[in-house]
mmCIF file of N, CA, C and O in Angstrom:
data_model
loop_
_atom_site.group_PDB
_atom_site.id
_atom_site.type_symbol
_atom_site.label_atom_id
_atom_site.label_comp_id
_atom_site.label_asym_id
_atom_site.label_seq_id
_atom_site.Cartn_x
_atom_site.Cartn_y
_atom_site.Cartn_z
ATOM 1 N N MET A 9 -53.867 -111.225 226.408
ATOM 2 C CA MET A 9 -55.292 -111.306 226.290
ATOM 3 C C MET A 9 -55.644 -111.916 225.167
ATOM 4 O O MET A 9 -56.810 -113.023 224.926
ATOM 5 N N SER A 10 -54.798 -111.753 224.057
ATOM 6 C CA SER A 10 -55.653 -112.185 222.858
ATOM 7 C C SER A 10 -55.326 -113.624 222.266
ATOM 8 O O SER A 10 -56.126 -114.238 222.120
ATOM 9 N N GLU A 11 -54.269 -114.166 223.023
ATOM 10 C CA GLU A 11 -54.334 -115.422 222.911
ATOM 11 C C GLU A 11 -55.074 -116.221 223.578
ATOM 12 O O GLU A 11 -55.400 -117.589 223.470
ATOM 13 N N ASN A 12 -55.253 -115.725 225.279
ATOM 14 C CA ASN A 12 -56.099 -116.421 225.985
ATOM 15 C C ASN A 12 -57.651 -116.400 225.643
ATOM 16 O O ASN A 12 -58.269 -117.384 226.055
ATOM 17 N N PHE A 13 -58.184 -115.241 225.049
ATOM 18 C CA PHE A 13 -59.512 -115.037 225.446
ATOM 19 C C PHE A 13 -59.822 -114.220 224.122
ATOM 20 O O PHE A 13 -61.106 -113.954 223.903
ATOM 21 N N GLY A 14 -58.857 -114.160 222.719
ATOM 22 C CA GLY A 14 -59.556 -113.753 221.640
ATOM 23 C C GLY A 14 -59.285 -112.292 221.604
ATOM 24 O O GLY A 14 -60.279 -111.927 220.556
ATOM 25 N N LEU A 15 -59.142 -111.501 222.635
ATOM 26 C CA LEU A 15 -59.297 -110.167 222.715
ATOM 27 C C LEU A 15 -57.687 -109.400 222.176
ATOM 28 O O LEU A 15 -57.071 -109.710 222.485
ATOM 29 N N MET A 16 -58.315 -107.904 221.497
ATOM 30 C CA MET A 16 -57.348 -107.432 220.440
ATOM 31 C C MET A 16 -56.925 -106.460 221.761
ATOM 32 O O MET A 16 -58.036 -105.787 222.275
ATOM 33 N N MET A 17 -55.867 -106.153 221.748
ATOM 34 C CA MET A 17 -55.325 -104.856 222.988
ATOM 35 C C MET A 17 -54.423 -104.149 222.433
ATOM 36 O O MET A 17 -53.910 -104.503 221.577
ATOM 37 N N SER A 18 -54.772 -102.442 222.626
ATOM 38 C CA SER A 18 -53.687 -102.052 221.992
ATOM 39 C C SER A 18 -52.431 -101.731 222.915
ATOM 40 O O SER A 18 -52.799 -102.221 224.185
ATOM 41 N N VAL A 19 -51.379 -100.826 222.776
ATOM 42 C CA VAL A 19 -50.483 -100.879 223.678
ATOM 43 C C VAL A 19 -50.915 -100.061 225.012
ATOM 44 O O VAL A 19 -50.596 -100.383 226.295
ATOM 45 N N ASP A 20 -52.081 -98.934 224.655
ATOM 46 C CA ASP A 20 -52.418 -98.117 226.010
ATOM 47 C C ASP A 20 -53.579 -99.136 226.543
ATOM 48 O O ASP A 20 -53.290 -98.945 227.930
ATOM 49 N N THR A 21 -54.309 -100.204 225.817
ATOM 50 C CA THR A 21 -54.993 -100.696 226.880
ATOM 51 C C THR A 21 -54.187 -101.662 227.822
ATOM 52 O O THR A 21 -54.367 -102.138 228.615
ATOM 53 N N GLU A 22 -53.281 -102.479 227.320
ATOM 54 C CA GLU A 22 -52.012 -103.280 228.004
ATOM 55 C C GLU A 22 -51.656 -102.606 228.947
ATOM 56 O O GLU A 22 -51.535 -103.024 230.068
ATOM 57 N N ARG A 23 -51.127 -101.266 228.858
ATOM 58 C CA ARG A 23 -50.522 -100.411 229.895
ATOM 59 C C ARG A 23 -51.682 -100.124 230.695
ATOM 60 O O ARG A 23 -51.177 -100.166 232.307
ATOM 61 N N ARG A 24 -52.836 -99.721 230.500
ATOM 62 C CA ARG A 24 -53.888 -99.455 231.667
ATOM 63 C C ARG A 24 -54.095 -100.761 232.377
ATOM 64 O O ARG A 24 -54.302 -100.708 233.581
ATOM 65 N N LEU A 25 -54.106 -101.742 231.706
ATOM 66 C CA LEU A 25 -54.281 -102.991 232.387
ATOM 67 C C LEU A 25 -53.442 -103.665 233.546
ATOM 68 O O LEU A 25 -53.543 -103.888 234.713
ATOM 69 N N GLY A 26 -52.071 -103.298 232.822
ATOM 70 C CA GLY A 26 -50.945 -103.207 233.794
ATOM 71 C C GLY A 26 -51.102 -102.225 235.157
ATOM 72 O O GLY A 26 -50.899 -102.982 236.405
ATOM 73 N N ASP A 27 -51.270 -101.294 235.041
ATOM 74 C CA ASP A 27 -51.678 -100.397 235.852
ATOM 75 C C ASP A 27 -52.505 -100.506 236.974
ATOM 76 O O ASP A 27 -52.223 -100.662 238.344
ATOM 77 N N MET A 28 -53.624 -101.171 236.383
ATOM 78 C CA MET A 28 -54.916 -101.628 237.526
ATOM 79 C C MET A 28 -54.498 -103.307 238.148
ATOM 80 O O MET A 28 -54.455 -103.094 239.103
ATOM 81 N N CYS A 29 -53.516 -103.655 237.701
ATOM 82 C CA CYS A 29 -53.118 -104.965 238.319
ATOM 83 C C CYS A 29 -51.681 -104.345 239.296
ATOM 84 O O CYS A 29 -52.298 -104.733 240.584
ATOM 85 N N ASN A 30 -51.152 -103.387 238.817
ATOM 86 C CA ASN A 30 -50.288 -102.927 240.190
ATOM 87 C C ASN A 30 -51.014 -102.361 241.031
ATOM 88 O O ASN A 30 -50.521 -102.682 242.354
ATOM 89 N N LEU A 31 -52.105 -101.471 240.955
ATOM 90 C CA LEU A 31 -53.208 -100.893 241.814
ATOM 91 C C LEU A 31 -53.632 -102.130 242.905
ATOM 92 O O LEU A 31 -53.921 -102.071 243.823
ATOM 93 N N SER A 32 -53.927 -102.919 242.389
ATOM 94 C CA SER A 32 -54.674 -104.226 243.129
ATOM 95 C C SER A 32 -53.940 -104.682 243.883
ATOM 96 O O SER A 32 -54.467 -105.086 245.121
ATOM 97 N N GLN A 33 -52.509 -104.775 243.482
ATOM 98 C CA GLN A 33 -51.529 -105.276 244.160
ATOM 99 C C GLN A 33 -51.071 -104.680 245.658
ATOM 100 O O GLN A 33 -51.036 -105.068 246.530
ATOM 101 N N VAL A 34 -50.934 -103.125 245.399
ATOM 102 C CA VAL A 34 -50.613 -102.154 246.388
ATOM 103 C C VAL A 34 -51.973 -102.604 247.595
ATOM 104 O O VAL A 34 -51.799 -102.125 248.583
ATOM 105 N N LEU A 35 -53.482 -102.445 247.071
ATOM 106 C CA LEU A 35 -54.354 -102.509 247.887
ATOM 107 C C LEU A 35 -54.358 -104.063 248.431
ATOM 108 O O LEU A 35 -54.637 -103.773 249.746
ATOM 109 N N ILE A 36 -53.924 -104.900 248.004
ATOM 110 C CA ILE A 36 -53.717 -106.216 248.422
ATOM 111 C C ILE A 36 -52.848 -106.012 249.910
ATOM 112 O O ILE A 36 -52.689 -106.521 251.242
ATOM 113 N N ASP A 37 -51.898 -105.242 249.368
ATOM 114 C CA ASP A 37 -50.347 -105.415 250.326
ATOM 115 C C ASP A 37 -50.663 -104.425 251.298
ATOM 116 O O ASP A 37 -50.502 -104.523 252.706
ATOM 117 N N GLN A 38 -51.508 -103.400 251.465
ATOM 118 C CA GLN A 38 -51.907 -102.404 252.505
ATOM 119 C C GLN A 38 -52.771 -103.396 253.091
ATOM 120 O O GLN A 38 -52.944 -103.053 254.530
ATOM 121 N N GLY A 39 -53.892 -103.926 252.820
ATOM 122 C CA GLY A 39 -54.936 -104.644 253.420
ATOM 123 C C GLY A 39 -54.203 -105.590 254.486
ATOM 124 O O GLY A 39 -54.784 -106.112 255.413
ATOM 125 N N GLU A 40 -53.141 -106.326 253.686
ATOM 126 C CA GLU A 40 -52.676 -107.214 254.721
ATOM 127 C C GLU A 40 -51.730 -106.857 255.850
ATOM 128 O O GLU A 40 -51.814 -107.312 256.981
ATOM 129 N N GLU A 41 -51.194 -105.421 255.478
ATOM 130 C CA GLU A 41 -50.103 -104.995 256.450
ATOM 131 C C GLU A 41 -51.164 -104.277 257.596
ATOM 132 O O GLU A 41 -50.932 -104.494 258.780
ATOM 133 N N LYS A 42 -52.523 -103.849 257.333
ATOM 134 C CA LYS A 42 -53.640 -103.410 258.332
ATOM 135 C C LYS A 42 -53.630 -104.630 259.111
ATOM 136 O O LYS A 42 -53.888 -104.526 260.468
ATOM 137 N N GLY A 43 -53.998 -105.555 258.531
ATOM 138 C CA GLY A 43 -54.336 -106.983 259.428
ATOM 139 C C GLY A 43 -53.278 -107.414 260.335
ATOM 140 O O GLY A 43 -53.407 -107.873 261.274
ATOM 141 N N ARG A 44 -52.031 -107.299 259.765
ATOM 142 C CA ARG A 44 -50.809 -107.567 260.639
ATOM 143 C C ARG A 44 -50.847 -106.723 261.751
ATOM 144 O O ARG A 44 -50.449 -107.181 263.073
ATOM 145 N N VAL A 45 -51.125 -105.504 261.401
ATOM 146 C CA VAL A 45 -50.673 -104.272 262.918
ATOM 147 C C VAL A 45 -51.955 -104.590 263.692
ATOM 148 O O VAL A 45 -52.090 -104.577 265.164
ATOM 149 N N LYS A 46 -53.474 -104.845 263.142
ATOM 150 C CA LYS A 46 -54.295 -105.201 263.810
ATOM 151 C C LYS A 46 -53.961 -106.296 265.070
ATOM 152 O O LYS A 46 -54.242 -106.511 266.003
ATOM 153 N N GLY A 47 -53.610 -107.625 264.070
ATOM 154 C CA GLY A 47 -53.038 -108.706 265.130
ATOM 155 C C GLY A 47 -52.149 -108.529 266.127
ATOM 156 O O GLY A 47 -52.519 -109.254 267.127
ATOM 157 N N ARG A 48 -50.900 -107.741 265.810
ATOM 158 C CA ARG A 48 -50.294 -107.472 266.786
ATOM 159 C C ARG A 48 -50.901 -107.093 267.888
ATOM 160 O O ARG A 48 -50.586 -107.307 268.916
ATOM 161 N N GLU A 49 -51.202 -105.627 267.557
ATOM 162 C CA GLU A 49 -52.108 -105.251 268.774
ATOM 163 C C GLU A 49 -53.274 -106.107 269.791
ATOM 164 O O GLU A 49 -53.123 -106.018 270.913
ATOM 165 N N GLU A 50 -54.095 -106.790 268.836
ATOM 166 C CA GLU A 50 -54.870 -107.585 269.619
ATOM 167 C C GLU A 50 -53.913 -109.118 270.494
ATOM 168 O O GLU A 50 -54.332 -109.069 271.556
ATOM 169 N N GLY A 51 -53.013 -109.426 269.906
ATOM 170 C CA GLY A 51 -51.849 -110.039 270.890
ATOM 171 C C GLY A 51 -51.482 -109.636 271.820
ATOM 172 O O GLY A 51 -51.056 -110.365 272.910
ATOM 173 N N ARG A 52 -51.075 -108.355 271.759
ATOM 174 C CA ARG A 52 -50.474 -107.550 272.983
ATOM 175 C C ARG A 52 -51.419 -107.347 274.187
ATOM 176 O O ARG A 52 -51.169 -107.487 275.303
ATOM 177 N N VAL A 53 -52.882 -106.901 273.786
ATOM 178 C CA VAL A 53 -53.828 -106.809 274.528
ATOM 179 C C VAL A 53 -54.198 -108.577 275.138
ATOM 180 O O VAL A 53 -54.395 -108.528 276.669
ATOM 181 N N LYS A 54 -53.926 -109.456 274.563
ATOM 182 C CA LYS A 54 -54.306 -110.601 275.213
ATOM 183 C C LYS A 54 -53.133 -110.982 275.874
ATOM 184 O O LYS A 54 -53.518 -111.743 277.068
ATOM 185 N N GLY A 55 -52.007 -110.558 275.749
ATOM 186 C CA GLY A 55 -51.033 -111.066 276.663
ATOM 187 C C GLY A 55 -50.945 -110.176 277.885
ATOM 188 O O GLY A 55 -50.743 -110.442 278.972
ATOM 189 N N ARG A 56 -51.319 -108.609 277.935
ATOM 190 C CA ARG A 56 -51.546 -108.090 279.093
ATOM 191 C C ARG A 56 -52.644 -108.636 279.779
ATOM 192 O O ARG A 56 -52.531 -108.769 281.032
ATOM 193 N N GLU A 57 -53.662 -108.954 279.208
ATOM 194 C CA GLU A 57 -54.750 -109.792 279.691
ATOM 195 C C GLU A 57 -54.316 -110.953 280.508
ATOM 196 O O GLU A 57 -54.674 -110.870 281.739
ATOM 197 N N GLU A 58 -53.653 -111.852 279.708
ATOM 198 C CA GLU A 58 -53.361 -113.124 280.609
ATOM 199 C C GLU A 58 -52.203 -113.066 281.728
ATOM 200 O O GLU A 58 -52.184 -113.438 282.996
ATOM 201 N N GLY A 59 -51.198 -111.779 281.415
ATOM 202 C CA GLY A 59 -50.544 -111.438 282.136
ATOM 203 C C GLY A 59 -50.901 -110.962 283.623
ATOM 204 O O GLY A 59 -50.709 -111.415 284.700
ATOM 205 N N LYS A 60 -52.060 -110.445 283.581
ATOM 206 C CA LYS A 60 -52.699 -109.941 284.820
ATOM 207 C C LYS A 60 -53.078 -110.900 285.504
ATOM 208 O O LYS A 60 -53.229 -111.346 286.877
ATOM 209 N N VAL A 61 -53.992 -111.670 284.926
ATOM 210 C CA VAL A 61 -54.610 -113.157 285.478
ATOM 211 C C VAL A 61 -53.810 -113.767 286.334
ATOM 212 O O VAL A 61 -53.745 -114.049 287.112
ATOM 213 N N VAL A 62 -52.558 -113.931 285.895
ATOM 214 C CA VAL A 62 -51.585 -115.052 286.050
ATOM 215 C C VAL A 62 -51.297 -114.061 287.339
ATOM 216 O O VAL A 62 -50.878 -114.952 288.487
ATOM 217 N N ALA A 63 -50.873 -112.925 287.258
ATOM 218 C CA ALA A 63 -49.994 -112.196 288.450
ATOM 219 C C ALA A 63 -50.998 -112.397 289.795
ATOM 220 O O ALA A 63 -50.659 -112.302 290.691
ATOM 221 N N ARG A 64 -52.130 -112.200 289.110
ATOM 222 C CA ARG A 64 -53.157 -112.007 290.211
ATOM 223 C C ARG A 64 -53.228 -113.257 290.916
ATOM 224 O O ARG A 64 -53.604 -113.390 292.448
ATOM 225 N N PHE A 65 -53.532 -114.201 290.107
ATOM 226 C CA PHE A 65 -53.494 -115.601 290.533
ATOM 227 C C PHE A 65 -52.347 -115.863 291.673
ATOM 228 O O PHE A 65 -52.438 -116.683 292.764
ATOM 229 N N GLU A 66 -51.206 -115.823 291.215
ATOM 230 C CA GLU A 66 -50.024 -116.372 292.021
ATOM 231 C C GLU A 66 -49.625 -114.983 293.131
ATOM 232 O O GLU A 66 -49.050 -115.493 294.254
ATOM 233 N N ASP A 67 -50.363 -114.210 293.458
ATOM 234 C CA ASP A 67 -50.485 -113.309 294.418
ATOM 235 C C ASP A 67 -51.305 -113.600 295.407
ATOM 236 O O ASP A 67 -51.672 -113.225 296.766
ATOM 237 N N GLY A 68 -52.268 -114.941 295.046
ATOM 238 C CA GLY A 68 -53.149 -115.702 296.027
ATOM 239 C C GLY A 68 -54.680 -115.074 295.779
ATOM 240 O O GLY A 68 -55.730 -115.493 296.698
ATOM 241 N N MET A 69 -55.200 -114.379 294.733
ATOM 242 C CA MET A 69 -56.288 -113.739 294.386
ATOM 243 C C MET A 69 -56.993 -115.301 294.283
ATOM 244 O O MET A 69 -56.775 -116.140 293.206
ATOM 245 N N ASN A 70 -58.499 -115.071 294.345
ATOM 246 C CA ASN A 70 -59.032 -116.629 293.778
ATOM 247 C C ASN A 70 -59.754 -116.176 292.692
ATOM 248 O O ASN A 70 -59.796 -114.894 291.960
ATOM 249 N N ILE A 71 -60.271 -116.956 292.063
ATOM 250 C CA ILE A 71 -60.736 -117.132 290.604
ATOM 251 C C ILE A 71 -61.372 -116.231 290.272
ATOM 252 O O ILE A 71 -61.737 -115.271 289.216
ATOM 253 N N GLU A 72 -62.677 -116.177 291.281
ATOM 254 C CA GLU A 72 -63.986 -115.440 291.143
ATOM 255 C C GLU A 72 -63.845 -113.803 291.223
ATOM 256 O O GLU A 72 -64.013 -113.137 290.409
ATOM 257 N N THR A 73 -62.446 -113.372 292.066
ATOM 258 C CA THR A 73 -62.127 -112.304 292.464
ATOM 259 C C THR A 73 -61.639 -111.850 290.936
ATOM 260 O O THR A 73 -61.397 -110.440 291.069
ATOM 261 N N ILE A 74 -60.295 -112.607 290.601
ATOM 262 C CA ILE A 74 -59.667 -112.275 289.325
ATOM 263 C C ILE A 74 -60.798 -112.184 287.926
ATOM 264 O O ILE A 74 -60.573 -110.950 287.433
ATOM 265 N N ALA A 75 -61.724 -112.617 288.078
ATOM 266 C CA ALA A 75 -62.755 -112.704 286.835
ATOM 267 C C ALA A 75 -63.235 -111.564 286.960
ATOM 268 O O ALA A 75 -63.514 -110.675 286.121
ATOM 269 N N HIS A 76 -63.874 -110.893 288.097
ATOM 270 C CA HIS A 76 -64.659 -109.427 288.559
ATOM 271 C C HIS A 76 -63.827 -108.342 288.353
ATOM 272 O O HIS A 76 -63.961 -107.354 287.315
ATOM 273 N N LYS A 77 -62.280 -108.560 288.909
ATOM 274 C CA LYS A 77 -61.568 -107.269 288.843
ATOM 275 C C LYS A 77 -60.774 -107.568 286.984
ATOM 276 O O LYS A 77 -60.554 -106.142 286.529
ATOM 277 N N SER A 78 -60.791 -108.394 286.414
ATOM 278 C CA SER A 78 -60.342 -108.425 284.775
ATOM 279 C C SER A 78 -61.568 -108.431 283.789
ATOM 280 O O SER A 78 -61.085 -108.130 282.805
ATOM 281 N N GLN A 79 -62.762 -108.268 284.475
ATOM 282 C CA GLN A 79 -63.762 -108.050 283.735
ATOM 283 C C GLN A 79 -63.849 -109.487 282.537
ATOM 284 O O GLN A 79 -64.110 -108.651 281.289
ATOM 285 N N LEU A 80 -63.451 -110.483 283.151
ATOM 286 C CA LEU A 80 -63.168 -111.745 282.614
ATOM 287 C C LEU A 80 -64.691 -112.765 282.994
ATOM 288 O O LEU A 80 -65.211 -112.471 284.323
ATOM 289 N N SER A 81 -64.835 -113.712 282.280
ATOM 290 C CA SER A 81 -65.768 -114.775 282.705
ATOM 291 C C SER A 81 -64.734 -115.570 283.554
ATOM 292 O O SER A 81 -63.526 -115.902 283.388
ATOM 293 N N VAL A 82 -65.440 -116.307 284.474
ATOM 294 C CA VAL A 82 -64.698 -117.411 285.264
ATOM 295 C C VAL A 82 -64.045 -118.424 284.420
ATOM 296 O O VAL A 82 -63.018 -118.963 284.605
ATOM 297 N N GLU A 83 -64.786 -118.879 283.332
ATOM 298 C CA GLU A 83 -64.261 -119.878 282.269
ATOM 299 C C GLU A 83 -63.254 -119.148 281.761
ATOM 300 O O GLU A 83 -62.298 -119.957 281.618
ATOM 301 N N ARG A 84 -62.952 -118.256 281.388
ATOM 302 C CA ARG A 84 -61.929 -117.384 280.641
ATOM 303 C C ARG A 84 -60.882 -117.307 281.454
ATOM 304 O O ARG A 84 -59.525 -118.107 281.518
ATOM 305 N N VAL A 85 -60.939 -117.340 282.795
ATOM 306 C CA VAL A 85 -59.921 -117.030 283.678
ATOM 307 C C VAL A 85 -59.307 -118.375 283.864
ATOM 308 O O VAL A 85 -57.944 -118.873 284.013
ATOM 309 N N LYS A 86 -60.309 -119.494 283.924
ATOM 310 C CA LYS A 86 -59.956 -120.908 284.561
ATOM 311 C C LYS A 86 -58.834 -121.398 282.966
ATOM 312 O O LYS A 86 -57.946 -122.240 283.140
ATOM 313 N N ALA A 87 -59.677 -121.202 281.699
ATOM 314 C CA ALA A 87 -58.828 -121.151 280.553
ATOM 315 C C ALA A 87 -57.239 -120.601 280.582
ATOM 316 O O ALA A 87 -56.342 -121.387 280.157
ATOM 317 N N ILE A 88 -57.013 -119.482 280.846
ATOM 318 C CA ILE A 88 -55.786 -118.976 280.761
ATOM 319 C C ILE A 88 -55.178 -119.626 282.135
ATOM 320 O O ILE A 88 -54.080 -119.939 281.550
ATOM 321 N N LEU A 89 -55.409 -119.825 283.083
ATOM 322 C CA LEU A 89 -54.629 -120.547 284.169
ATOM 323 C C LEU A 89 -54.344 -121.926 283.720
ATOM 324 O O LEU A 89 -53.233 -122.329 284.165
ATOM 325 N N LYS A 90 -55.094 -122.646 282.949
ATOM 326 C CA LYS A 90 -54.898 -123.864 282.912
ATOM 327 C C LYS A 90 -54.073 -123.692 281.590
ATOM 328 O O LYS A 90 -52.856 -125.061 281.450
ATOM 329 N N GLU A 91 -53.864 -122.730 280.507
ATOM 330 C CA GLU A 91 -53.119 -122.603 279.578
ATOM 331 C C GLU A 91 -51.783 -122.283 280.141
ATOM 332 O O GLU A 91 -50.598 -122.996 279.568
ATOM 333 N N GLU A 92 -51.637 -121.854 281.305
ATOM 334 C CA GLU A 92 -50.183 -121.580 281.942
ATOM 335 C C GLU A 92 -49.901 -122.712 282.877
ATOM 336 O O GLU A 92 -48.494 -122.651 283.487
ATOM 337 N N GLY A 93 -50.866 -123.958 282.837
ATOM 338 C CA GLY A 93 -50.063 -124.728 283.822
ATOM 339 C C GLY A 93 -50.514 -124.767 285.198
ATOM 340 O O GLY A 93 -49.715 -125.262 286.063
ATOM 341 N N LEU A 94 -51.003 -123.410 285.593
ATOM 342 C CA LEU A 94 -51.172 -123.120 287.074
ATOM 343 C C LEU A 94 -52.682 -124.018 287.717
ATOM 344 O O LEU A 94 -52.402 -124.052 288.933
ATOM 345 N N ILE A 95 -53.176 -124.512 286.856
ATOM 346 C CA ILE A 95 -54.501 -125.253 287.611
ATOM 347 C C ILE A 95 -54.897 -126.514 286.430
ATOM 348 O O ILE A 95 -54.266 -126.554 285.240
ATOM 349 N N SER A 96 -55.391 -127.447 287.037
ATOM 350 C CA SER A 96 -55.723 -128.517 286.146
ATOM 351 C C SER A 96 -57.533 -128.685 285.833
ATOM 352 O O SER A 96 -57.954 -127.821 286.433
#
């Protein structure tokens, strides 16, 4: 700090600054892990949603009924089926 900012630091201040940096890194790591966990769960929910739509379509259910039963919009059902190559 003294070289970059002209601040004189004691050994104790330097140690405390190091502790703060370590704490900051721990908080960042925890936040990233929480984000990964949430993202994985959202991916699972989306996968289950898409799987149900595809299964219902393959069983012969029409798009409007799939949307109603899945509590999705008709547009979302169509988008899923397009992504899966089942409709154009």
